[in-house]
Short mmCIF file of C-alpha atoms and ligand atoms in Angstrom, two decimals:
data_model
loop_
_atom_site.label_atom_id
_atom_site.label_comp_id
_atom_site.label_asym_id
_atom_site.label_seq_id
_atom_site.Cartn_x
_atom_site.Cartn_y
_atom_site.Cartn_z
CA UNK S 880 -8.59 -8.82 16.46
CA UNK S 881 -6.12 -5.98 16.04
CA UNK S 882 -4.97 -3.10 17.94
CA UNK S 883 -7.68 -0.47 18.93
CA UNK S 884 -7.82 2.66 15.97
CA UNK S 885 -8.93 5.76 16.85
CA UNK S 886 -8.78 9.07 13.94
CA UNK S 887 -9.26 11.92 16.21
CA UNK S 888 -10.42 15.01 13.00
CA UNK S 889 -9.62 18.46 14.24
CA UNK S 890 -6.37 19.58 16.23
CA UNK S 891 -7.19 22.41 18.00
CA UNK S 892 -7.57 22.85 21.36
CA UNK S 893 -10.87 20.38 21.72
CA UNK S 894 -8.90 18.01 19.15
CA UNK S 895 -5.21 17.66 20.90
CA UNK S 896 -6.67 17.08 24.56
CA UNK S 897 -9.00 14.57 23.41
CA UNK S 898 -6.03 12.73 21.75
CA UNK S 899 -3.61 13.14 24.49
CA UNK S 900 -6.64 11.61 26.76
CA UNK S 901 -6.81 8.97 24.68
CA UNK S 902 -3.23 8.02 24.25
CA UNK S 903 -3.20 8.45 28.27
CA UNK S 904 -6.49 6.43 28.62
CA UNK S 905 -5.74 3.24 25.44
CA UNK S 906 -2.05 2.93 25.82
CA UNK S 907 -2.28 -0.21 23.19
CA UNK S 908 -4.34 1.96 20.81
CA UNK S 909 -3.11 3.46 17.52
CA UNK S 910 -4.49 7.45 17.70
CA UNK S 911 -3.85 9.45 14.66
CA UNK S 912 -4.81 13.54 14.45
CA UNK S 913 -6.04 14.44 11.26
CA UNK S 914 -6.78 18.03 10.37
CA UNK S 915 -6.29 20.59 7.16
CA UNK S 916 -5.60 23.58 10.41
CA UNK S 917 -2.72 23.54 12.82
CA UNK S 918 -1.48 25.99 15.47
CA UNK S 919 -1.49 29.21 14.28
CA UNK S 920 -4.41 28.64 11.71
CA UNK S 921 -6.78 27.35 14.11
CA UNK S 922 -9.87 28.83 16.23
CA UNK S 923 -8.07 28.36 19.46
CA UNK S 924 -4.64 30.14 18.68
CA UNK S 925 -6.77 33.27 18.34
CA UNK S 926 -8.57 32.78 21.66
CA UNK S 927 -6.86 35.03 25.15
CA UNK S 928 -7.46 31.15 27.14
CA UNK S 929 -8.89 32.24 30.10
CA UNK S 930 -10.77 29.99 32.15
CA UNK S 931 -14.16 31.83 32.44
CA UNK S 932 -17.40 29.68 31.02
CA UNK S 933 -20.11 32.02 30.90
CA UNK S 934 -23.19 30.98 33.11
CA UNK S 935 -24.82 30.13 29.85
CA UNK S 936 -22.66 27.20 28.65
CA UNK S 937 -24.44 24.21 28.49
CA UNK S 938 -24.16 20.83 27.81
CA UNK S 939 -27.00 18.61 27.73
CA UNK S 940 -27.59 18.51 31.61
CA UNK S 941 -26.48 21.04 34.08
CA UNK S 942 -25.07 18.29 35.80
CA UNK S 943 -22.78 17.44 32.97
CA UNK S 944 -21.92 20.95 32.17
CA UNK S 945 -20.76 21.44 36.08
CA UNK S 946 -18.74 18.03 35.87
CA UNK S 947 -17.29 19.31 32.36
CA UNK S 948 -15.88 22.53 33.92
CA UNK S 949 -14.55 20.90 37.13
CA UNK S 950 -12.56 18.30 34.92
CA UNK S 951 -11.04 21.42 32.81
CA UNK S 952 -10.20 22.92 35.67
CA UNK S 953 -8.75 20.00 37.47
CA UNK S 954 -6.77 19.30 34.02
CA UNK S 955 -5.31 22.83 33.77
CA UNK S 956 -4.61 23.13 37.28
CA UNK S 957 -2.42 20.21 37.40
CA UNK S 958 -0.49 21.30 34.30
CA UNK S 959 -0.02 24.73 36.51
CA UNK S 960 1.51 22.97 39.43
CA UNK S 961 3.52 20.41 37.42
CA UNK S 962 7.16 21.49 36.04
CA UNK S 963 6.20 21.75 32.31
CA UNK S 964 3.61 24.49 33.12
CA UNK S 965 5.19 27.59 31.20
CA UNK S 966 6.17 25.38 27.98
CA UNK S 967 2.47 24.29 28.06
CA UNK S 968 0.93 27.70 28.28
CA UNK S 969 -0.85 27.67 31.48
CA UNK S 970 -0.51 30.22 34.70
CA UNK S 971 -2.98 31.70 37.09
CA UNK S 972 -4.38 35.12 36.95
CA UNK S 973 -5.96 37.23 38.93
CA UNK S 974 -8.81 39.78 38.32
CA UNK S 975 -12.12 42.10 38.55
CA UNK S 976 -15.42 41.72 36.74
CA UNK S 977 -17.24 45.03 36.94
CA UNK S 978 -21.11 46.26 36.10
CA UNK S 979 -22.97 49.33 36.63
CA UNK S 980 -25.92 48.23 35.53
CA UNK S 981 -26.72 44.49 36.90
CA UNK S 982 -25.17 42.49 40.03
CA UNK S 983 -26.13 39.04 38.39
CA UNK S 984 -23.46 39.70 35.65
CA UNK S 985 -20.50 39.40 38.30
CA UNK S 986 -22.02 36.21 39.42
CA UNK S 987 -20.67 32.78 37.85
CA UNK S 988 -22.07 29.45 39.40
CA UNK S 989 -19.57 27.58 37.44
CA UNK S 990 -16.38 29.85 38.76
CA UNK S 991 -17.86 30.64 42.41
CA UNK S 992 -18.19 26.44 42.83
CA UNK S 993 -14.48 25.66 40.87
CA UNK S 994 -11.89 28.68 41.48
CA UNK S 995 -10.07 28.79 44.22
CA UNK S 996 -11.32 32.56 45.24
CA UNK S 997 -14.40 33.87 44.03
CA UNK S 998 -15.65 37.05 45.90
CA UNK S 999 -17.67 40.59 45.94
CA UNK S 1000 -15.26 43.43 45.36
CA UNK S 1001 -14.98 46.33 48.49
CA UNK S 1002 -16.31 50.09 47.76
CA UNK S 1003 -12.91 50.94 47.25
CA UNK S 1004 -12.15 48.44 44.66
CA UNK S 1005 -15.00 49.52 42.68
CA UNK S 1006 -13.33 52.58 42.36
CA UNK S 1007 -9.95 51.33 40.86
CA UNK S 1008 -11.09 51.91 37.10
CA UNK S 1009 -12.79 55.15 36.21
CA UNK S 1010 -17.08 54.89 35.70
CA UNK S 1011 -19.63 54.47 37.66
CA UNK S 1012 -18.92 50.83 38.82
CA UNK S 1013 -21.71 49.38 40.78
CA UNK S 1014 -21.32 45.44 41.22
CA UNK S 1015 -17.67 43.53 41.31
CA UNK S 1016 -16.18 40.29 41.86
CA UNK S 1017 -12.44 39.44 41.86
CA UNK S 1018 -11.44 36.26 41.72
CA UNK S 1019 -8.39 33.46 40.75
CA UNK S 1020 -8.55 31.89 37.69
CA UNK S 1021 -6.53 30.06 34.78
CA UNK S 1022 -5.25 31.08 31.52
CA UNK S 1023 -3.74 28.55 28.85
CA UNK S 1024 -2.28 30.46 26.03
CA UNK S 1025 -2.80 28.06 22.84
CA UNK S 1026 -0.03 29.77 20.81
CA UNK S 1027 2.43 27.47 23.31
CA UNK S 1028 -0.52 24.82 24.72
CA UNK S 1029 -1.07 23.39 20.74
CA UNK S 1030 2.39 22.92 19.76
CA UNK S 1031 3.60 21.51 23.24
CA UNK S 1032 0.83 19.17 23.30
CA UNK S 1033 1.12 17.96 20.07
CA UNK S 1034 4.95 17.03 20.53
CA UNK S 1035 3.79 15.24 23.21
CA UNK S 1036 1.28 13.43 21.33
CA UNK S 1037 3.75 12.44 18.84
CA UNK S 1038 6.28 12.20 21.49
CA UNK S 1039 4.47 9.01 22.69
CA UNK S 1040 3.73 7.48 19.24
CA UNK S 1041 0.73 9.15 17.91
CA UNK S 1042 0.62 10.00 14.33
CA UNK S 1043 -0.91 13.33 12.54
CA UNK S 1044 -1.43 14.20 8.96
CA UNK S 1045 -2.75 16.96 7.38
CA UNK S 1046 -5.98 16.50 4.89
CA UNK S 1047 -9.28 17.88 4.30
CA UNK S 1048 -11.99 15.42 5.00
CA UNK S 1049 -15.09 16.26 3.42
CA UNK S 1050 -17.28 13.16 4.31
CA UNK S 1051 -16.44 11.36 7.83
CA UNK S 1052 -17.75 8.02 6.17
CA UNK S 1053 -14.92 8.40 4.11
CA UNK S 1054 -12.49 7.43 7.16
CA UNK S 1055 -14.80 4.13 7.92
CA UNK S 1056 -11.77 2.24 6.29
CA UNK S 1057 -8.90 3.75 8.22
CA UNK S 1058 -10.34 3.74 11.80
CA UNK S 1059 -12.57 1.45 13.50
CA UNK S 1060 -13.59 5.11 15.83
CA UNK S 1061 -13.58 8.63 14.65
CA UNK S 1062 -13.66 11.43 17.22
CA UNK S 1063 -15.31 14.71 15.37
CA UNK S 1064 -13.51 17.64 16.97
CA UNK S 1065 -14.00 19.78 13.88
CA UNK S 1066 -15.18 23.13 15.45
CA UNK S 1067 -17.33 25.13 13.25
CA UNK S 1068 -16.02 22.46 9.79
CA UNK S 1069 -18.94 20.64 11.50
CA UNK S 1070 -21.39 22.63 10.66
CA UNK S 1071 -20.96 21.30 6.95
CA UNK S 1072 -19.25 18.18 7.97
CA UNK S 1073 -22.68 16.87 9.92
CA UNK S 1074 -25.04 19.44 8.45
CA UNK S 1075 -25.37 20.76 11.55
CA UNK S 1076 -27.54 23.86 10.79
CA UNK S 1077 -27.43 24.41 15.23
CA UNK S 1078 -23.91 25.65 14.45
CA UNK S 1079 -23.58 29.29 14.24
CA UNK S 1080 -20.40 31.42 14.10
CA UNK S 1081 -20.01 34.17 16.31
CA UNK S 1082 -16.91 36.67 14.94
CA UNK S 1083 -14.28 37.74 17.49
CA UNK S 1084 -11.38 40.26 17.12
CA UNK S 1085 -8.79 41.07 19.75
CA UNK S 1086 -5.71 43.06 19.85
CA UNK S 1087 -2.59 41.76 21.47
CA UNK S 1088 -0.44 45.01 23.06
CA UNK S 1089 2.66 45.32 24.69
CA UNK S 1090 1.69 46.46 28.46
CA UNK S 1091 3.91 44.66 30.37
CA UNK S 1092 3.03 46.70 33.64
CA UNK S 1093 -0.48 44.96 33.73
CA UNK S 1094 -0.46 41.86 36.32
CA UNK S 1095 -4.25 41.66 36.64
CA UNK S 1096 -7.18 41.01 34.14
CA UNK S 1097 -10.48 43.12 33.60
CA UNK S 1098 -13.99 41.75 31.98
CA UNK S 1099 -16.68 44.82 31.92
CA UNK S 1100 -19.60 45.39 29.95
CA UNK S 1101 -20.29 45.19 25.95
CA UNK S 1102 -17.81 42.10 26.11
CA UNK S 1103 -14.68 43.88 27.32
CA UNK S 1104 -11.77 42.37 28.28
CA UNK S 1105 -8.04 42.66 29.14
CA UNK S 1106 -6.27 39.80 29.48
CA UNK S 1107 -2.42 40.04 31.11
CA UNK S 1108 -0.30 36.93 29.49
CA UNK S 1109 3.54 36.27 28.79
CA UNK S 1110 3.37 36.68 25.71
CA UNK S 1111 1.40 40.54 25.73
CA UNK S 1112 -2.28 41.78 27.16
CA UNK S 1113 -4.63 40.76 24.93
CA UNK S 1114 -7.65 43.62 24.63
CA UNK S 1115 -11.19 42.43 23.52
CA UNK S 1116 -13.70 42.12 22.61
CA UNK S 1117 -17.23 41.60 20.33
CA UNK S 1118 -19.02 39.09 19.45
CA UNK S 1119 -21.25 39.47 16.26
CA UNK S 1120 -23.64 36.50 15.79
CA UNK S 1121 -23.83 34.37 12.48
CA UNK S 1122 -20.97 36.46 10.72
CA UNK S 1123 -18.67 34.48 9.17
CA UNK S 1124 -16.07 37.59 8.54
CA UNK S 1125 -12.50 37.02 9.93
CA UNK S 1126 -11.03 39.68 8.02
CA UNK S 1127 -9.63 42.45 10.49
CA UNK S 1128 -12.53 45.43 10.88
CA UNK S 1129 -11.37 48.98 11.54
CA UNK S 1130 -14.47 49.60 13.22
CA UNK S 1131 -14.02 46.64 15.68
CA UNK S 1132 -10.70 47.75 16.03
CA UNK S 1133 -11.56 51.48 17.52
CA UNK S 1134 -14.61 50.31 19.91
CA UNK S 1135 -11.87 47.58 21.65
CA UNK S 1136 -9.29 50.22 22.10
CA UNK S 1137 -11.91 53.13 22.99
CA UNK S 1138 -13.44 50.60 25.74
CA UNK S 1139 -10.35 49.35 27.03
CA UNK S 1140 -8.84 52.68 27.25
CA UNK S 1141 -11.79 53.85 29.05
CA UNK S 1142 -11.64 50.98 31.49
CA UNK S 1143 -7.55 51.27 32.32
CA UNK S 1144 -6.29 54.37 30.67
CA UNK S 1145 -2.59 53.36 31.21
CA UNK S 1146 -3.21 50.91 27.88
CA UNK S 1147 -3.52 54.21 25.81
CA UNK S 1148 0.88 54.33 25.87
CA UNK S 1149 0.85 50.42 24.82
CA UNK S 1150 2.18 49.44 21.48
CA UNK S 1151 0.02 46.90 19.31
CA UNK S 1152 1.73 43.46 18.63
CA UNK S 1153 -0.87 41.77 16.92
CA UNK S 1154 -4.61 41.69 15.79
CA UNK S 1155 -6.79 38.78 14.76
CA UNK S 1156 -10.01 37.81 13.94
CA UNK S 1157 -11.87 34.89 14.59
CA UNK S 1158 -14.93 32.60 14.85
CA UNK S 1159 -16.09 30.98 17.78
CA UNK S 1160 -18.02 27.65 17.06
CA UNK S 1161 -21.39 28.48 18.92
CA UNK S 1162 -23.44 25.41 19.47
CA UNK S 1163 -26.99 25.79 22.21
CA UNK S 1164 -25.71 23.12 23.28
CA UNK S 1165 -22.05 21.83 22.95
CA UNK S 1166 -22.32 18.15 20.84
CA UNK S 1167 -20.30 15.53 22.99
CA UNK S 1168 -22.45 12.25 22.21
CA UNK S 1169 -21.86 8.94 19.89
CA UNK S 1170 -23.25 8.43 16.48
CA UNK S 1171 -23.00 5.24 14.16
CA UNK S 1172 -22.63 6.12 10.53
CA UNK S 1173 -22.80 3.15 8.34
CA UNK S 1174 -20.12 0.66 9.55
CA UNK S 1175 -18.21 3.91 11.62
CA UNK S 1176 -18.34 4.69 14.86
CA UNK S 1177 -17.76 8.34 15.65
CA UNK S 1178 -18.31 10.25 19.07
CA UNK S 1179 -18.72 14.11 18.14
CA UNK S 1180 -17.15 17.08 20.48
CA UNK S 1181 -17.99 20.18 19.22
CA UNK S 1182 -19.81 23.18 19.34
CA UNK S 1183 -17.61 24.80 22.52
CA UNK S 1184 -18.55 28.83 21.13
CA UNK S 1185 -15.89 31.41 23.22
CA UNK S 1186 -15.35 28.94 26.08
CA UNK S 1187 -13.73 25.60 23.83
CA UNK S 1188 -10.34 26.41 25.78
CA UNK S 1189 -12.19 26.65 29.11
CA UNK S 1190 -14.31 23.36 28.64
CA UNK S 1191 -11.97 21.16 26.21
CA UNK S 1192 -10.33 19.00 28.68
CA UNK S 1193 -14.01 18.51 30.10
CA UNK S 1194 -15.63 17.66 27.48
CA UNK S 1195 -12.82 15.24 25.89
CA UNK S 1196 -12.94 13.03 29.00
CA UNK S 1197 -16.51 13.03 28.52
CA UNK S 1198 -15.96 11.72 25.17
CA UNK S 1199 -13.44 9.04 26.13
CA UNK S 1200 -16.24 7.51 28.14
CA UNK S 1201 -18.33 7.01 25.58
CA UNK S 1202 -15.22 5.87 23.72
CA UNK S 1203 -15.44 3.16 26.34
CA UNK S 1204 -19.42 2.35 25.90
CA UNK S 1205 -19.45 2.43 21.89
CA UNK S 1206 -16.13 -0.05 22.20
CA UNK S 1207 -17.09 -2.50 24.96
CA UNK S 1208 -20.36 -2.89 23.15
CA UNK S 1209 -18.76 -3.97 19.78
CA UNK S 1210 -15.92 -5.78 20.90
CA UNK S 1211 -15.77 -6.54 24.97
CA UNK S 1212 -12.20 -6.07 26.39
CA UNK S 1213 -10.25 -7.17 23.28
CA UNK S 1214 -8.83 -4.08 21.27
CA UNK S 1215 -8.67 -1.84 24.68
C1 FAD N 1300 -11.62 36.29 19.79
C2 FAD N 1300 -11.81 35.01 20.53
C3 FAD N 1300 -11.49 34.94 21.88
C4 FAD N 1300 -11.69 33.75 22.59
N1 FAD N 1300 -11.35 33.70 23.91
C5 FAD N 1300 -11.56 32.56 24.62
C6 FAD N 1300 -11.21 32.48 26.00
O1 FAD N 1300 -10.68 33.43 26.59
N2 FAD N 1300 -11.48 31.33 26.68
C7 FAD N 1300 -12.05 30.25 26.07
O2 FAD N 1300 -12.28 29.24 26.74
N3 FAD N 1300 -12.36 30.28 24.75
C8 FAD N 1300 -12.15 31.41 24.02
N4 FAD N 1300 -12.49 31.47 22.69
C9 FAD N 1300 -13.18 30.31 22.09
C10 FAD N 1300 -12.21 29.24 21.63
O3 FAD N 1300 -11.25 29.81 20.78
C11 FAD N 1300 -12.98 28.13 20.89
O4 FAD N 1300 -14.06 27.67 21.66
C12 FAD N 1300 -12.06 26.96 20.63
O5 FAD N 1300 -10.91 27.38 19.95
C13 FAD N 1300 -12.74 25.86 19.83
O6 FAD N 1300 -11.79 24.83 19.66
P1 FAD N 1300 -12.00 23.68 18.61
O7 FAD N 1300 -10.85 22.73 18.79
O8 FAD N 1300 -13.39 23.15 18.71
O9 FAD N 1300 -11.95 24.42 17.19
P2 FAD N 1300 -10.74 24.95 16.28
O10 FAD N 1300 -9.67 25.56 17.05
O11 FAD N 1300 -11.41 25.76 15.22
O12 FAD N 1300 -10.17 23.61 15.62
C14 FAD N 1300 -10.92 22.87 14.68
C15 FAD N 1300 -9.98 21.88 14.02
O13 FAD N 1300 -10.75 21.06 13.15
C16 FAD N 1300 -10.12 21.02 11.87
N5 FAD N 1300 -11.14 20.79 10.86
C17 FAD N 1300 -12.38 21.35 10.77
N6 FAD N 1300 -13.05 20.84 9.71
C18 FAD N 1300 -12.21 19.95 9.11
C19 FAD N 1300 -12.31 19.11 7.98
N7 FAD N 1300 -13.43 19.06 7.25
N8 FAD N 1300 -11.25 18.33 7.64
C20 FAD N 1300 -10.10 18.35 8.38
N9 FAD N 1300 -9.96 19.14 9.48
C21 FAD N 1300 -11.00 19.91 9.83
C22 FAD N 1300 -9.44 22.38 11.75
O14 FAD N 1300 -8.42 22.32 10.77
C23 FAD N 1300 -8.88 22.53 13.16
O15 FAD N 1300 -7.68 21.82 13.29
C24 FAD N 1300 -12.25 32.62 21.94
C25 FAD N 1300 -12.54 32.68 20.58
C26 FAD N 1300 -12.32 33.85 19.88
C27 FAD N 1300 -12.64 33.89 18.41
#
C-alpha cells in the first residue's frame, strides 16, 4: 500500500484551505491542486473578504452551519494574531450595519454568537451617516483580502511539498487514475462538473477606490457596502440572481457609487482603482458531503454563494473529516 493521494480541483479560496488542511492534517500524503483559475482569475480575488455570513447560510443542519462559521473564524483569527498576518491578508475591522426599515436586518445569530463585539448602535450613532437610520449594530469582525490570502497560501502549500498544475477537468472520473481521493472545490465549474442544476450564479460588481481616510466599514440596505482594506475601500454592491454576466455594467456602476455616496459622502472626492465583476456560486445549501463515483472517491465543497471566504476554512475541516471516514473505511490506518 502506497502513500495516501489526494487531487484537491479548484484553488480558490474553498480549494487552497482545504489543501493546506490537508497537508496540515496527512503529513505522509501526496496533495496536488489542480485548477484551469488561479489568483487573480478566480471567484474569490474579486470578493471584499469580510467575515459576515448572512443569517441565511446554511449547511445541511444549523448545527453544522454554526460549527462551520466558528471554525472560520477560529482559523482567521489565529492567522490575525500570528506574525504572518499582513502577508496572508487578514486584519480586523470595525463597523455599523444600518436599516430604516427593519431591526431584524442588524441582527446576525452567527456574528452575535462568534465576534468578539456584537452590539445595538446609540441614538447618536444612528445619526453618523445621513437618512433616516432606524436600527444599528456595530460590531468587530475579520477581513481576509484574497488578492494576498491565495498567493501566500499557495507558496505555503508548495512550500511544504504540495504540487499544483493547471488543467481543465471536464469529467472528475477522469482523475480516478491519478488519485485514490478527489476533493471537488470547483465553485460554480460544478454546476456542469456534477450537473448540479441547485447551482445558481448570483452576479456581483464592486469598485475598489482610493479613500484612505476610511478606518471603519458600512453594510446598509439594497446590498450596500464599504469595505476599508490595505489595499483601497472596496464599494458594493448587487446581487442579480441566475445572471451569468461578469462583464463590467455602467448601470451597476452608478447605483454603487450613488448609494455609497449617499451613505458617506466623503467617498464622492475618492479616485477609482479598480472595478470587477463577478459570480458568486449560490448553492440552498452549501455541498460538503462524500460521493463514490465508479472506483473514485470524491468529497464535494461547494456551493459557498457571497460568504465562500467567510465559511471556507469551516467547511474544509468539515471535509477533512469525511476525508477521514471515506479513508478508514477503505483502507484502516495504512495510507494515513
Ligand atoms: C462581488 C463579490 C463580493 C464578495 N464578497 C464576499 C465577502 O465579503 N465575504 C465572503 O465571505 N464572500 C464574498 N464573496 C463570495 C466569495 O467570493 C465566494 O463565495 C468564493 O470566492 C467561492 O470560492 P470558491 O473557492 O468556491 O470558488 P472560486 O474562487 O470560483 O474557485 C473555483 C476554482 O475551481 C476551479 N475550477 C472550476 N471548475 C473547474 C474545472 N472544471 N477544471 C479545473 N478547475 C476548475 C477554478 O479554476 C478555480 O480555481 C463575494 C463574491 C463576489 C462576486
Amino acid at each position: 500500500m502506497g502513500v495516501l493521494r489526494v487531487g484537491v480541483l479548484g484553488a480558490g479560496v474553498v480549494g487552497v484551505t482545504t489543501a493546506t488542511e490537508l497537508q496540515a492534517e496527512f503529513p505522509t500524503a501526496s496533495i496536488t491542486i489542480i485548477a484551469n483559475k488561479f489568483n487573480e482569475d478566480t471567484t474569490s480575488e474579486i470578493a471584499a473578504g469580510i467575515f459576515r455570513p448572512s443569517p441565511s447560510f446554511a449547511g445541511p443542519t444549523t448545527e453544522i452551519t454554526s460549527q462551520w462559521i466558528r471554525d472560520s473564524y477560529n482559523y482567521y483569527d489565529a492567522l490575525r494574531r500570528s506574525e504572518q498576518a499582513s502577508r496572508a491578508g487578514v486584519s480586523q475591522v470595525s463597523g455599523y450595519i444600518l436599516s430604516s426599515v427593519d431591526p431584524s436586518l442588524v441582527q446576525n445569530h452567527f456574528l452575535e454568537r462568534t465576534v468578539p463585539l456584537y452590539r445595538r448602535t446609540t441614538e447618536e450613532e444612528l445619526k453618523l451617516c445621513p437618512g433616516n437610520w432606524k436600527y444599528g449594530s456595530y460590531f468587530t469582525t475579520l477581513v481576509t483580502e484574497c488578492t494576498k490570502f491565495l498567493p501566500w497560501s499557495l507558496e505555503r502549500f508548495k512550500q511544504t511539498g504540495g504540487k499544483v498544475v493547471q488543467k481543465t477537468v471536464t469529467k472528475l472520473q477522469d482523475l480516478e487514475h491519478s488519485f485514490d481521493i478527489v476533493m471537488n472545490c470547483t465553485g460554480l465549474g460544478a454546476k456542469h462538473l456534477c450537473s448540479d442544476d441547485k447551482m445558481v450564479p448570483i452576479r456581483g460588481q464592486v469598485i475598489k477606490v482610493y479613500a484612505p481616510w476610511m478606518k471603519t466599514f458600512f453594510y446598509a440596505e439594497n446590498d450596500t457596502y464599504v469595505i476599508p482594506r490595505s489595499d483601497g475601500v472596496i464599494l458594493g454592491g448587487c446581487r442579480h440572481y441566475d445572471s451569468s454576466d461578469i462583464s463590467l455594467s455602467p448601470h451597476d456602476r452608478a447605483a454603487i457609487k450613488e448609494r455609497c455616496f449617499k451613505l458617506i459622502p466623503s467617498l464622492q472626492k475618492a479616485r477609482v482603482l479598480q472595478e470587477h465583476a463577478g459570480l458568486r456560486p449560490h448553492r440552498s445549501v452549501v455541498r460538503v458531503e462524500p460521493e463514490v463515483l465508479g472506483k473514485l472517491k470524491v468529497v464535494h465543497n461547494y456551493g459557498h454563494g457571497g460568504y465562500g471566504v467567510t465559511a471556507a476554512p469551516g467547511t474544509s475541516k468539515h471535509a477533512l473529516k469525511l476525508v477521514q471516514q471515506l479513508h478508514l473505511s477503505t483502507y484502516g490506518h495504512s495510507k494515513l
